[in-house]
mmCIF file of C-alpha atoms in Angstrom:
data_model
loop_
_atom_site.group_PDB
_atom_site.id
_atom_site.type_symbol
_atom_site.label_atom_id
_atom_site.label_comp_id
_atom_site.label_asym_id
_atom_site.label_seq_id
_atom_site.Cartn_x
_atom_site.Cartn_y
_atom_site.Cartn_z
ATOM 1 C CA MET A 785 -0.008 -0.013 -0.007
ATOM 2 C CA SER A 786 1.279 3.489 -0.900
ATOM 3 C CA LEU A 787 0.654 5.392 2.250
ATOM 4 C CA ALA A 788 -0.857 8.908 2.055
ATOM 5 C CA ALA A 789 -0.413 9.211 -1.717
ATOM 6 C CA HIS A 790 -3.134 11.866 -1.971
ATOM 7 C CA VAL A 791 -1.465 13.886 0.751
ATOM 8 C CA LEU A 792 2.107 13.651 -0.520
ATOM 9 C CA GLY A 793 1.754 14.177 -4.262
ATOM 10 C CA PHE A 794 4.977 13.702 -6.360
ATOM 11 C CA VAL A 795 7.731 15.540 -8.149
ATOM 12 C CA GLY A 796 7.423 15.683 -11.952
ATOM 13 C CA ALA A 797 10.151 15.290 -14.579
ATOM 14 C CA ASP A 798 10.441 19.023 -14.666
ATOM 15 C CA GLY A 799 11.385 19.152 -10.977
ATOM 16 C CA GLU A 800 8.153 20.797 -9.862
ATOM 17 C CA GLY A 801 5.900 19.437 -7.170
ATOM 18 C CA LYS A 802 2.690 18.027 -8.437
ATOM 19 C CA TYR A 803 -0.599 17.481 -6.539
ATOM 20 C CA GLY A 804 -0.792 16.944 -2.686
ATOM 21 C CA VAL A 805 1.534 18.845 -0.434
ATOM 22 C CA GLU A 806 4.383 18.534 -3.011
ATOM 23 C CA GLY A 807 2.307 20.796 -5.299
ATOM 24 C CA ALA A 808 0.727 23.067 -2.754
ATOM 25 C CA ARG A 809 3.969 23.774 -0.929
ATOM 26 C CA ASP A 810 6.314 23.538 -3.919
ATOM 27 C CA ASP A 811 7.669 27.093 -3.213
ATOM 28 C CA ILE A 812 8.876 26.001 0.176
ATOM 29 C CA LEU A 813 10.157 22.517 -0.762
ATOM 30 C CA ARG A 814 11.983 23.351 -4.022
ATOM 31 C CA GLY A 815 14.071 26.311 -3.073
ATOM 32 C CA ARG A 816 15.418 28.830 -5.492
ATOM 33 C CA ALA A 817 18.244 28.689 -8.085
ATOM 34 C CA GLY A 818 20.983 31.328 -7.754
ATOM 35 C CA SER A 819 21.827 33.980 -10.348
ATOM 36 C CA GLU A 820 24.986 35.858 -11.476
ATOM 37 C CA ARG A 821 25.385 39.216 -13.223
ATOM 38 C CA GLN A 822 28.391 39.186 -15.548
ATOM 39 C CA LYS A 823 30.225 41.691 -17.706
ATOM 40 C CA LYS A 824 31.497 40.498 -21.111
ATOM 41 C CA ASP A 825 33.485 41.926 -23.929
ATOM 42 C CA SER A 826 32.365 42.272 -27.511
ATOM 43 C CA LEU A 827 33.533 38.682 -28.145
ATOM 44 C CA GLY A 828 31.481 37.304 -25.380
ATOM 45 C CA GLN A 829 34.413 36.699 -23.108
ATOM 46 C CA LEU A 830 33.879 37.117 -19.355
ATOM 47 C CA ILE A 831 35.447 40.300 -18.012
ATOM 48 C CA ASP A 832 33.955 40.589 -14.570
ATOM 49 C CA VAL A 833 31.332 39.204 -12.195
ATOM 50 C CA LEU A 834 29.220 42.141 -11.025
ATOM 51 C CA GLY A 835 27.109 40.362 -8.411
ATOM 52 C CA GLY A 836 24.248 37.983 -8.046
ATOM 53 C CA LYS A 837 22.238 35.842 -5.681
ATOM 54 C CA ASP A 838 23.216 32.630 -4.045
ATOM 55 C CA SER A 839 20.967 29.695 -4.561
ATOM 56 C CA THR A 840 18.709 28.820 -1.607
ATOM 57 C CA PRO A 841 17.959 25.245 -0.816
ATOM 58 C CA GLY A 842 14.382 24.182 -0.130
ATOM 59 C CA LEU A 843 13.069 23.503 3.404
ATOM 60 C CA ASP A 844 11.738 20.297 4.788
ATOM 61 C CA LEU A 845 8.166 20.116 5.911
ATOM 62 C CA VAL A 846 6.731 18.335 8.902
ATOM 63 C CA LEU A 847 3.164 17.032 8.242
ATOM 64 C CA THR A 848 0.285 16.951 10.752
ATOM 65 C CA LEU A 849 -0.512 13.254 9.906
ATOM 66 C CA ASP A 850 -0.213 10.598 12.515
ATOM 67 C CA TYR A 851 1.549 7.742 10.675
ATOM 68 C CA ASN A 852 -0.168 4.927 12.636
ATOM 69 C CA LEU A 853 -3.577 6.534 12.390
ATOM 70 C CA GLN A 854 -3.083 7.131 8.642
ATOM 71 C CA TYR A 855 -2.313 3.468 8.153
ATOM 72 C CA ILE A 856 -5.441 2.327 10.074
ATOM 73 C CA VAL A 857 -7.667 4.850 8.280
ATOM 74 C CA GLU A 858 -6.464 3.733 4.811
ATOM 75 C CA SER A 859 -6.873 0.007 5.725
ATOM 76 C CA LYS A 860 -10.318 0.385 7.247
ATOM 77 C CA LEU A 861 -11.554 2.500 4.360
ATOM 78 C CA LYS A 862 -10.421 -0.111 1.875
ATOM 79 C CA GLU A 863 -12.026 -2.860 3.986
ATOM 80 C CA SER A 864 -15.297 -1.014 4.089
ATOM 81 C CA ILE A 865 -15.375 -0.294 0.440
ATOM 82 C CA ASP A 866 -14.868 -4.076 -0.248
ATOM 83 C CA ARG A 867 -17.327 -5.137 2.401
ATOM 84 C CA TYR A 868 -20.178 -2.870 1.184
ATOM 85 C CA LYS A 869 -19.212 -3.110 -2.466
ATOM 86 C CA ALA A 870 -18.922 0.666 -2.665
ATOM 87 C CA ASP A 871 -17.602 2.344 -5.859
ATOM 88 C CA SER A 872 -15.154 4.590 -3.954
ATOM 89 C CA GLY A 873 -14.748 6.424 -0.597
ATOM 90 C CA SER A 874 -12.975 8.990 1.481
ATOM 91 C CA LEU A 875 -12.182 9.621 5.092
ATOM 92 C CA ILE A 876 -10.753 12.425 7.225
ATOM 93 C CA VAL A 877 -9.756 12.784 10.842
ATOM 94 C CA MET A 878 -8.865 16.314 12.088
ATOM 95 C CA ASP A 879 -8.202 18.204 15.265
ATOM 96 C CA PRO A 880 -11.184 20.576 15.589
ATOM 97 C CA LYS A 881 -9.387 23.095 17.667
ATOM 98 C CA SER A 882 -6.339 23.599 15.422
ATOM 99 C CA GLY A 883 -7.576 22.355 12.102
ATOM 100 C CA ALA A 884 -4.615 19.891 11.826
ATOM 101 C CA ILE A 885 -5.519 16.908 9.615
ATOM 102 C CA LEU A 886 -4.382 13.738 11.417
ATOM 103 C CA ALA A 887 -5.446 11.304 8.638
ATOM 104 C CA LEU A 888 -6.750 11.699 5.127
ATOM 105 C CA ALA A 889 -7.549 8.810 2.802
ATOM 106 C CA GLY A 890 -9.345 8.227 -0.460
ATOM 107 C CA GLN A 891 -10.023 5.268 -2.807
ATOM 108 C CA PRO A 892 -9.230 4.701 -5.526
ATOM 109 C CA THR A 893 -5.661 5.850 -5.058
ATOM 110 C CA TYR A 894 -2.384 5.509 -6.864
ATOM 111 C CA ASP A 895 1.348 4.736 -6.377
ATOM 112 C CA PRO A 896 3.328 7.924 -6.286
ATOM 113 C CA ASN A 897 6.445 5.986 -7.149
ATOM 114 C CA ASN A 898 4.944 5.058 -10.419
ATOM 115 C CA PHE A 899 2.738 8.074 -11.233
ATOM 116 C CA SER A 900 3.891 8.277 -14.827
ATOM 117 C CA LYS A 901 2.362 4.889 -15.605
ATOM 118 C CA LEU A 902 -1.173 5.997 -14.758
ATOM 119 C CA PRO A 903 -3.236 6.410 -18.010
ATOM 120 C CA THR A 904 -4.627 9.902 -18.673
ATOM 121 C CA ALA A 905 -8.088 8.705 -18.093
ATOM 122 C CA GLU A 906 -7.209 7.657 -14.485
ATOM 123 C CA GLN A 907 -5.197 10.739 -13.526
ATOM 124 C CA TYR A 908 -8.164 11.959 -11.473
ATOM 125 C CA LYS A 909 -6.742 9.616 -8.826
ATOM 126 C CA PHE A 910 -3.977 12.151 -8.229
ATOM 127 C CA LEU A 911 -6.515 14.385 -6.405
ATOM 128 C CA SER A 912 -7.737 13.768 -2.824
ATOM 129 C CA PRO A 913 -11.467 12.962 -3.230
ATOM 130 C CA ALA A 914 -12.116 14.270 0.349
ATOM 131 C CA ALA A 915 -11.060 17.761 -0.816
ATOM 132 C CA SER A 916 -11.800 17.713 -4.522
ATOM 133 C CA ASN A 917 -15.052 15.774 -4.904
ATOM 134 C CA ALA A 918 -18.085 17.790 -3.832
ATOM 135 C CA TYR A 919 -21.495 16.098 -3.231
ATOM 136 C CA GLU A 920 -24.894 16.669 -1.691
ATOM 137 C CA PRO A 921 -24.292 15.299 1.823
ATOM 138 C CA GLY A 922 -27.936 14.555 2.795
ATOM 139 C CA SER A 923 -28.879 14.235 6.347
ATOM 140 C CA ALA A 924 -25.283 14.735 7.608
ATOM 141 C CA MET A 925 -26.118 18.433 6.998
ATOM 142 C CA LYS A 926 -28.981 18.411 9.551
ATOM 143 C CA PRO A 927 -26.849 19.135 12.666
ATOM 144 C CA ILE A 928 -25.471 22.252 10.863
ATOM 145 C CA MET A 929 -28.971 23.425 10.106
ATOM 146 C CA MET A 930 -29.956 22.736 13.660
ATOM 147 C CA ALA A 931 -27.021 24.846 14.846
ATOM 148 C CA VAL A 932 -28.300 27.711 12.547
ATOM 149 C CA ALA A 933 -31.774 27.412 13.954
ATOM 150 C CA LEU A 934 -30.588 27.454 17.576
ATOM 151 C CA ASP A 935 -27.995 30.170 17.120
ATOM 152 C CA SER A 936 -30.421 32.522 15.300
ATOM 153 C CA GLY A 937 -33.043 32.037 17.990
ATOM 154 C CA ALA A 938 -35.598 30.386 15.652
ATOM 155 C CA VAL A 939 -35.837 27.369 17.990
ATOM 156 C CA THR A 940 -34.650 26.135 21.391
ATOM 157 C CA PRO A 941 -33.789 22.560 22.222
ATOM 158 C CA GLU A 942 -37.222 22.300 23.899
ATOM 159 C CA THR A 943 -39.160 23.581 20.881
ATOM 160 C CA THR A 944 -41.811 20.900 20.001
ATOM 161 C CA ASN A 945 -44.084 20.371 17.117
ATOM 162 C CA VAL A 946 -46.155 17.622 15.482
ATOM 163 C CA PHE A 947 -44.915 16.533 12.023
ATOM 164 C CA GLY A 948 -46.894 14.518 9.497
ATOM 165 C CA PRO A 949 -45.817 12.214 6.668
ATOM 166 C CA SER A 950 -45.008 14.972 4.151
ATOM 167 C CA VAL A 951 -44.940 18.721 3.389
ATOM 168 C CA THR A 952 -45.430 20.420 0.026
ATOM 169 C CA VAL A 953 -43.214 23.359 -0.840
ATOM 170 C CA LEU A 954 -43.601 25.225 -4.125
ATOM 171 C CA GLY A 955 -45.421 22.193 -5.562
ATOM 172 C CA LYS A 956 -42.788 19.687 -4.501
ATOM 173 C CA THR A 957 -43.530 17.001 -1.859
ATOM 174 C CA ILE A 958 -41.004 16.412 0.808
ATOM 175 C CA THR A 959 -41.106 13.072 2.727
ATOM 176 C CA ASN A 960 -39.081 11.077 5.148
ATOM 177 C CA ALA A 961 -37.098 7.990 4.260
ATOM 178 C CA GLU A 962 -39.415 5.080 3.662
ATOM 179 C CA GLY A 963 -42.396 7.378 4.319
ATOM 180 C CA LYS A 964 -42.002 7.310 8.055
ATOM 181 C CA VAL A 965 -44.066 9.547 10.363
ATOM 182 C CA TYR A 966 -42.724 10.529 13.695
ATOM 183 C CA GLY A 967 -45.468 12.786 15.142
ATOM 184 C CA GLN A 968 -44.548 14.987 18.127
ATOM 185 C CA GLU A 969 -40.799 15.643 18.394
ATOM 186 C CA ASN A 970 -38.477 18.105 20.184
ATOM 187 C CA MET A 971 -35.357 19.266 18.422
ATOM 188 C CA ALA A 972 -33.115 16.464 19.605
ATOM 189 C CA GLN A 973 -35.677 13.924 18.410
ATOM 190 C CA VAL A 974 -35.752 15.562 14.967
ATOM 191 C CA LEU A 975 -32.029 14.687 14.633
ATOM 192 C CA GLU A 976 -32.448 11.252 16.248
ATOM 193 C CA ASN A 977 -35.192 10.399 13.789
ATOM 194 C CA SER A 978 -33.550 12.265 10.866
ATOM 195 C CA ASP A 979 -36.913 13.875 10.064
ATOM 196 C CA ASN A 980 -36.944 15.755 6.766
ATOM 197 C CA VAL A 981 -40.452 17.133 7.219
ATOM 198 C CA ALA A 982 -39.432 18.687 10.584
ATOM 199 C CA MET A 983 -36.186 20.149 9.067
ATOM 200 C CA SER A 984 -38.243 21.822 6.331
ATOM 201 C CA TRP A 985 -40.457 23.371 9.061
ATOM 202 C CA ILE A 986 -37.372 24.485 11.094
ATOM 203 C CA SER A 987 -35.867 26.119 7.994
ATOM 204 C CA SER A 988 -39.128 28.035 7.489
ATOM 205 C CA LEU A 989 -38.647 29.558 10.928
ATOM 206 C CA VAL A 990 -35.117 30.576 10.082
ATOM 207 C CA GLY A 991 -35.797 31.927 6.577
ATOM 208 C CA ALA A 992 -33.857 31.557 3.395
ATOM 209 C CA LYS A 993 -31.664 34.735 3.839
ATOM 210 C CA VAL A 994 -30.477 33.826 7.324
ATOM 211 C CA GLU A 995 -29.957 30.202 6.464
ATOM 212 C CA ARG A 996 -27.733 30.998 3.490
ATOM 213 C CA GLN A 997 -25.776 33.555 5.432
ATOM 214 C CA TYR A 998 -24.978 30.967 8.137
ATOM 215 C CA TYR A 999 -24.125 28.336 5.599
ATOM 216 C CA ALA A 1000 -21.580 30.727 4.156
ATOM 217 C CA ARG A 1001 -20.237 31.459 7.593
ATOM 218 C CA PHE A 1002 -19.743 27.719 8.089
ATOM 219 C CA GLY A 1003 -17.429 27.689 5.026
ATOM 220 C CA PHE A 1004 -19.701 26.188 2.438
ATOM 221 C CA GLY A 1005 -19.399 27.591 -1.130
ATOM 222 C CA ALA A 1006 -15.703 28.610 -0.574
ATOM 223 C CA LYS A 1007 -12.444 26.786 -0.472
ATOM 224 C CA THR A 1008 -11.050 25.947 2.958
ATOM 225 C CA GLY A 1009 -7.513 26.949 2.017
ATOM 226 C CA VAL A 1010 -6.192 23.436 2.750
ATOM 227 C CA ASP A 1011 -2.548 22.836 1.526
ATOM 228 C CA LEU A 1012 -3.560 20.532 -1.274
ATOM 229 C CA ILE A 1013 -3.926 20.932 -5.013
ATOM 230 C CA GLY A 1014 -7.366 20.774 -6.603
ATOM 231 C CA GLU A 1015 -9.677 21.654 -3.734
ATOM 232 C CA SER A 1016 -13.349 22.081 -4.585
ATOM 233 C CA ALA A 1017 -15.439 25.031 -3.276
ATOM 234 C CA GLY A 1018 -18.603 22.994 -3.586
ATOM 235 C CA SER A 1019 -21.776 24.985 -4.527
ATOM 236 C CA LEU A 1020 -23.755 27.420 -2.493
ATOM 237 C CA GLN A 1021 -26.272 29.242 -4.791
ATOM 238 C CA GLU A 1022 -26.565 33.016 -4.789
ATOM 239 C CA GLU A 1023 -28.934 34.534 -2.307
ATOM 240 C CA LYS A 1024 -31.395 35.417 -5.003
ATOM 241 C CA GLU A 1025 -31.829 31.699 -5.899
ATOM 242 C CA TRP A 1026 -32.743 30.723 -2.278
ATOM 243 C CA ASN A 1027 -36.470 30.295 -2.686
ATOM 244 C CA ASP A 1028 -38.526 28.283 -0.146
ATOM 245 C CA LEU A 1029 -37.865 24.999 -1.914
ATOM 246 C CA LEU A 1030 -34.037 25.383 -1.833
ATOM 247 C CA ARG A 1031 -34.360 26.659 1.765
ATOM 248 C CA SER A 1032 -36.247 23.459 2.661
ATOM 249 C CA THR A 1033 -34.035 20.947 0.855
ATOM 250 C CA ALA A 1034 -30.781 22.592 1.908
ATOM 251 C CA ALA A 1035 -31.890 22.007 5.563
ATOM 252 C CA PHE A 1036 -31.449 18.318 4.903
ATOM 253 C CA GLY A 1037 -28.465 18.487 2.610
ATOM 254 C CA GLN A 1038 -29.941 18.583 -0.905
ATOM 255 C CA GLY A 1039 -29.508 21.453 -3.369
ATOM 256 C CA VAL A 1040 -26.147 22.412 -1.964
ATOM 257 C CA SER A 1041 -22.868 20.492 -2.440
ATOM 258 C CA VAL A 1042 -19.896 20.250 -0.128
ATOM 259 C CA SER A 1043 -16.594 18.341 0.039
ATOM 260 C CA LEU A 1044 -16.065 15.940 2.845
ATOM 261 C CA LEU A 1045 -13.308 18.277 4.046
ATOM 262 C CA GLN A 1046 -15.733 21.131 4.158
ATOM 263 C CA LEU A 1047 -18.247 19.055 6.074
ATOM 264 C CA ALA A 1048 -15.574 17.915 8.631
ATOM 265 C CA THR A 1049 -14.455 21.562 9.055
ATOM 266 C CA ALA A 1050 -18.130 22.536 9.647
ATOM 267 C CA TYR A 1051 -18.495 19.821 12.288
ATOM 268 C CA SER A 1052 -15.310 21.228 13.798
ATOM 269 C CA VAL A 1053 -17.129 24.461 14.439
ATOM 270 C CA VAL A 1054 -19.634 22.540 16.585
ATOM 271 C CA ALA A 1055 -16.797 20.534 18.325
ATOM 272 C CA ASN A 1056 -14.562 23.522 19.173
ATOM 273 C CA GLY A 1057 -17.134 26.027 20.555
ATOM 274 C CA GLY A 1058 -18.078 27.880 17.385
ATOM 275 C CA THR A 1059 -14.911 28.835 15.421
ATOM 276 C CA LEU A 1060 -14.167 28.149 11.750
ATOM 277 C CA VAL A 1061 -10.624 26.789 11.533
ATOM 278 C CA THR A 1062 -8.379 26.431 8.548
ATOM 279 C CA PRO A 1063 -7.744 22.715 7.836
ATOM 280 C CA HIS A 1064 -4.112 21.948 7.075
ATOM 281 C CA LEU A 1065 -1.606 19.122 6.525
ATOM 282 C CA THR A 1066 1.707 20.917 7.218
ATOM 283 C CA GLU A 1067 2.779 21.821 10.677
ATOM 284 C CA LYS A 1068 6.195 23.413 10.508
ATOM 285 C CA THR A 1069 9.220 23.930 8.273
ATOM 286 C CA LEU A 1070 12.703 22.572 9.102
ATOM 287 C CA ASP A 1071 16.007 24.285 8.015
ATOM 288 C CA GLY A 1072 18.612 22.113 9.393
ATOM 289 C CA GLU A 1073 17.998 22.047 13.179
ATOM 290 C CA GLN A 1074 15.828 25.191 12.998
ATOM 291 C CA ALA A 1075 12.113 24.526 13.169
ATOM 292 C CA THR A 1076 9.504 27.251 12.357
ATOM 293 C CA ALA A 1077 5.869 26.675 13.029
ATOM 294 C CA LEU A 1078 3.402 27.510 10.223
ATOM 295 C CA GLU A 1079 0.572 29.750 11.253
ATOM 296 C CA TYR A 1080 -3.054 29.175 10.235
ATOM 297 C CA LYS A 1081 -5.672 31.847 10.970
ATOM 298 C CA THR A 1082 -9.171 31.113 12.246
ATOM 299 C CA ARG A 1083 -11.873 32.388 9.919
ATOM 300 C CA GLY A 1084 -14.331 33.853 12.448
ATOM 301 C CA GLN A 1085 -16.786 32.903 15.148
ATOM 302 C CA VAL A 1086 -19.756 31.116 13.413
ATOM 303 C CA ILE A 1087 -22.012 30.204 16.275
ATOM 304 C CA LYS A 1088 -22.073 30.896 20.047
ATOM 305 C CA PRO A 1089 -20.261 28.439 22.438
ATOM 306 C CA GLU A 1090 -23.623 27.615 24.063
ATOM 307 C CA THR A 1091 -25.053 26.681 20.650
ATOM 308 C CA ALA A 1092 -22.161 24.376 19.994
ATOM 309 C CA LYS A 1093 -22.728 22.642 23.347
ATOM 310 C CA GLN A 1094 -26.422 22.172 22.557
ATOM 311 C CA VAL A 1095 -25.675 20.504 19.252
ATOM 312 C CA GLN A 1096 -22.952 18.350 20.791
ATOM 313 C CA LYS A 1097 -25.510 16.943 23.218
ATOM 314 C CA MET A 1098 -27.966 16.316 20.343
ATOM 315 C CA LEU A 1099 -25.322 14.527 18.342
ATOM 316 C CA GLU A 1100 -24.577 12.290 21.358
ATOM 317 C CA ASP A 1101 -28.309 11.453 21.517
ATOM 318 C CA VAL A 1102 -28.212 10.482 17.848
ATOM 319 C CA VAL A 1103 -25.519 7.875 18.583
ATOM 320 C CA LEU A 1104 -27.229 6.599 21.834
ATOM 321 C CA LEU A 1105 -30.853 6.675 20.588
ATOM 322 C CA GLY A 1106 -31.005 7.320 16.819
ATOM 323 C CA HIS A 1107 -29.530 6.141 13.585
ATOM 324 C CA GLY A 1108 -25.883 6.382 14.797
ATOM 325 C CA LYS A 1109 -25.822 3.476 17.252
ATOM 326 C CA ARG A 1110 -23.223 1.544 15.251
ATOM 327 C CA ALA A 1111 -20.690 4.417 15.767
ATOM 328 C CA LYS A 1112 -20.699 3.771 19.540
ATOM 329 C CA VAL A 1113 -17.435 3.190 21.407
ATOM 330 C CA VAL A 1114 -17.549 1.607 24.806
ATOM 331 C CA GLY A 1115 -16.142 3.991 27.472
ATOM 332 C CA VAL A 1116 -16.021 7.036 25.128
ATOM 333 C CA ARG A 1117 -18.792 9.464 24.549
ATOM 334 C CA VAL A 1118 -19.351 9.839 20.832
ATOM 335 C CA GLY A 1119 -21.654 12.203 18.893
ATOM 336 C CA GLY A 1120 -22.442 12.198 15.187
ATOM 337 C CA LYS A 1121 -24.945 11.974 12.402
ATOM 338 C CA THR A 1122 -25.591 9.744 9.398
ATOM 339 C CA GLY A 1123 -26.493 10.827 5.947
ATOM 340 C CA THR A 1124 -27.814 8.649 3.134
ATOM 341 C CA ALA A 1125 -27.834 11.010 0.228
ATOM 342 C CA GLN A 1126 -29.406 10.723 -3.141
ATOM 343 C CA VAL A 1127 -27.153 11.216 -6.157
ATOM 344 C CA PRO A 1128 -28.229 13.844 -8.674
ATOM 345 C CA ASP A 1129 -28.993 12.666 -12.202
ATOM 346 C CA PRO A 1130 -27.556 15.052 -14.776
ATOM 347 C CA LYS A 1131 -30.844 14.650 -16.712
ATOM 348 C CA GLY A 1132 -32.734 15.956 -13.766
ATOM 349 C CA GLY A 1133 -33.935 14.603 -10.416
ATOM 350 C CA TYR A 1134 -32.036 11.849 -8.620
ATOM 351 C CA TYR A 1135 -31.050 8.280 -9.392
ATOM 352 C CA SER A 1136 -33.364 5.779 -7.830
ATOM 353 C CA ASP A 1137 -30.586 3.176 -7.358
ATOM 354 C CA ARG A 1138 -27.589 5.175 -6.172
ATOM 355 C CA THR A 1139 -26.769 6.697 -2.791
ATOM 356 C CA ILE A 1140 -23.793 8.117 -0.889
ATOM 357 C CA GLY A 1141 -23.454 7.046 2.761
ATOM 358 C CA THR A 1142 -21.895 9.597 5.210
ATOM 359 C CA PHE A 1143 -21.205 9.602 8.851
ATOM 360 C CA ALA A 1144 -19.632 12.641 10.514
ATOM 361 C CA GLY A 1145 -18.983 12.932 14.253
ATOM 362 C CA MET A 1146 -16.757 13.877 17.167
ATOM 363 C CA PHE A 1147 -15.435 12.470 20.435
ATOM 364 C CA PRO A 1148 -15.038 12.600 23.379
ATOM 365 C CA ILE A 1149 -18.200 14.630 23.312
ATOM 366 C CA ASP A 1150 -17.618 16.641 26.499
ATOM 367 C CA ASP A 1151 -14.509 18.206 24.987
ATOM 368 C CA PRO A 1152 -13.960 16.847 21.475
ATOM 369 C CA ARG A 1153 -10.449 16.147 20.505
ATOM 370 C CA PHE A 1154 -11.222 14.555 17.146
ATOM 371 C CA VAL A 1155 -13.647 15.125 14.288
ATOM 372 C CA MET A 1156 -14.031 12.219 11.802
ATOM 373 C CA ALA A 1157 -16.092 12.089 8.563
ATOM 374 C CA VAL A 1158 -16.580 8.997 6.444
ATOM 375 C CA ARG A 1159 -18.035 8.886 2.953
ATOM 376 C CA LEU A 1160 -18.847 5.692 0.968
ATOM 377 C CA ASP A 1161 -20.032 6.078 -2.609
ATOM 378 C CA ASN A 1162 -22.815 3.828 -3.808
ATOM 379 C CA PRO A 1163 -22.593 0.955 -1.381
ATOM 380 C CA LYS A 1164 -24.511 -1.970 -2.700
ATOM 381 C CA THR A 1165 -24.869 -4.440 0.213
ATOM 382 C CA VAL A 1166 -26.653 -2.181 2.585
ATOM 383 C CA LYS A 1167 -29.264 0.604 2.107
ATOM 384 C CA PHE A 1168 -28.532 3.255 4.649
ATOM 385 C CA ALA A 1169 -25.402 4.922 6.100
ATOM 386 C CA GLU A 1170 -26.227 3.647 9.623
ATOM 387 C CA SER A 1171 -25.141 0.263 8.255
ATOM 388 C CA SER A 1172 -22.023 1.343 6.343
ATOM 389 C CA ALA A 1173 -20.450 4.695 7.209
ATOM 390 C CA ALA A 1174 -21.430 4.610 10.830
ATOM 391 C CA PRO A 1175 -19.841 1.232 11.637
ATOM 392 C CA THR A 1176 -16.674 2.290 9.699
ATOM 393 C CA PHE A 1177 -16.519 5.364 11.891
ATOM 394 C CA GLY A 1178 -17.072 3.194 14.995
ATOM 395 C CA GLU A 1179 -14.257 0.774 14.150
ATOM 396 C CA ILE A 1180 -11.693 3.528 13.652
ATOM 397 C CA ALA A 1181 -12.961 5.457 16.704
ATOM 398 C CA GLU A 1182 -12.559 2.232 18.789
ATOM 399 C CA TRP A 1183 -8.928 1.852 17.630
ATOM 400 C CA MET A 1184 -8.284 5.610 18.396
ATOM 401 C CA ALA A 1185 -9.697 5.208 21.853
ATOM 402 C CA ASN A 1186 -6.997 2.786 22.681
ATOM 403 C CA TYR A 1187 -4.274 4.457 20.713
ATOM 404 C CA PHE A 1188 -4.888 7.960 22.228
ATOM 405 C CA GLN A 1189 -5.858 6.517 25.661
ATOM 406 C CA LEU A 1190 -9.215 8.069 25.806
ATOM 407 C CA ARG A 1191 -10.591 5.811 28.508
#
């Protein structure tokens, strides 16, 4: 296995870094050639050296990756793709307080030692799918929408309503998975049951303008600034396009697209008390014995700390009582949310036979040290993310609980 191929990238025949950190940090790694100003006679013979600049060697970079965790993440992702017969997948683990990425994996991948042998049609494999491949995340977006509703004052955790089997918005009918009806729910139960009808109602209390403003503040529709080549900004339509239907569907993760990295960064806002961090893969430069830390700015306070705490508690309830039970870890409090997203059909609507399973979460929930997001594309042996992405999350979190001595 070629470990961390999407993170590392490679150096091309021209000596330039390509893809991954090699491409994104080429200016640091490659150094600069020297120059010399010369005086010559009419025959081109050197008369004098007038000055110049010495060459400067490149610096070494220290990555944020944890080698052992990276190995486990890549192995478990591959196992899950095989087990659930998924087309592809990606996975990220990050420190929500600093934005440091501790593991980043994607399948299919490539061998950076033999990159030149990859056919042109397969060179998309050079890009990290977690950063470059945007998708509609489905119900994994609901905790973000709940944070918006709580922070804006549209609801409180105790807000209760009775929700039926469907709601019609601008002529389109919104239903729950498998047509389920949940009746009376408070806000925690809305997330536990993953109620689309309820999310549509909650979004109506917030309003399209405020919803979109918060989504932008969470970082959707803009690149995170991660030190990788080929990052996607996803899509967040202009404010004028946010009618009541888009407002409703965006509340449960349809009509907007995000990368897995953007989703993990948004969950980090909930995990760290409300701040949008800059995800990154490089920690410091080394010049011989001299180490210099690289600085990454936070990008603003998105939600209030008390809002973050409220959503953390709701996410724990999802794992204990809702669709996230298979992400549980004995002795560690975990919070998270599933998403079984439909895949848009370029001809219009959504495919009836394709889904993307996501689980995004954090732990330990009382003071989260880790955010993890798992994406499995078109798994074929199970129907919902609670049976694919959630157990993948749980297996890795179980290993991490031992490795990082969390219990």
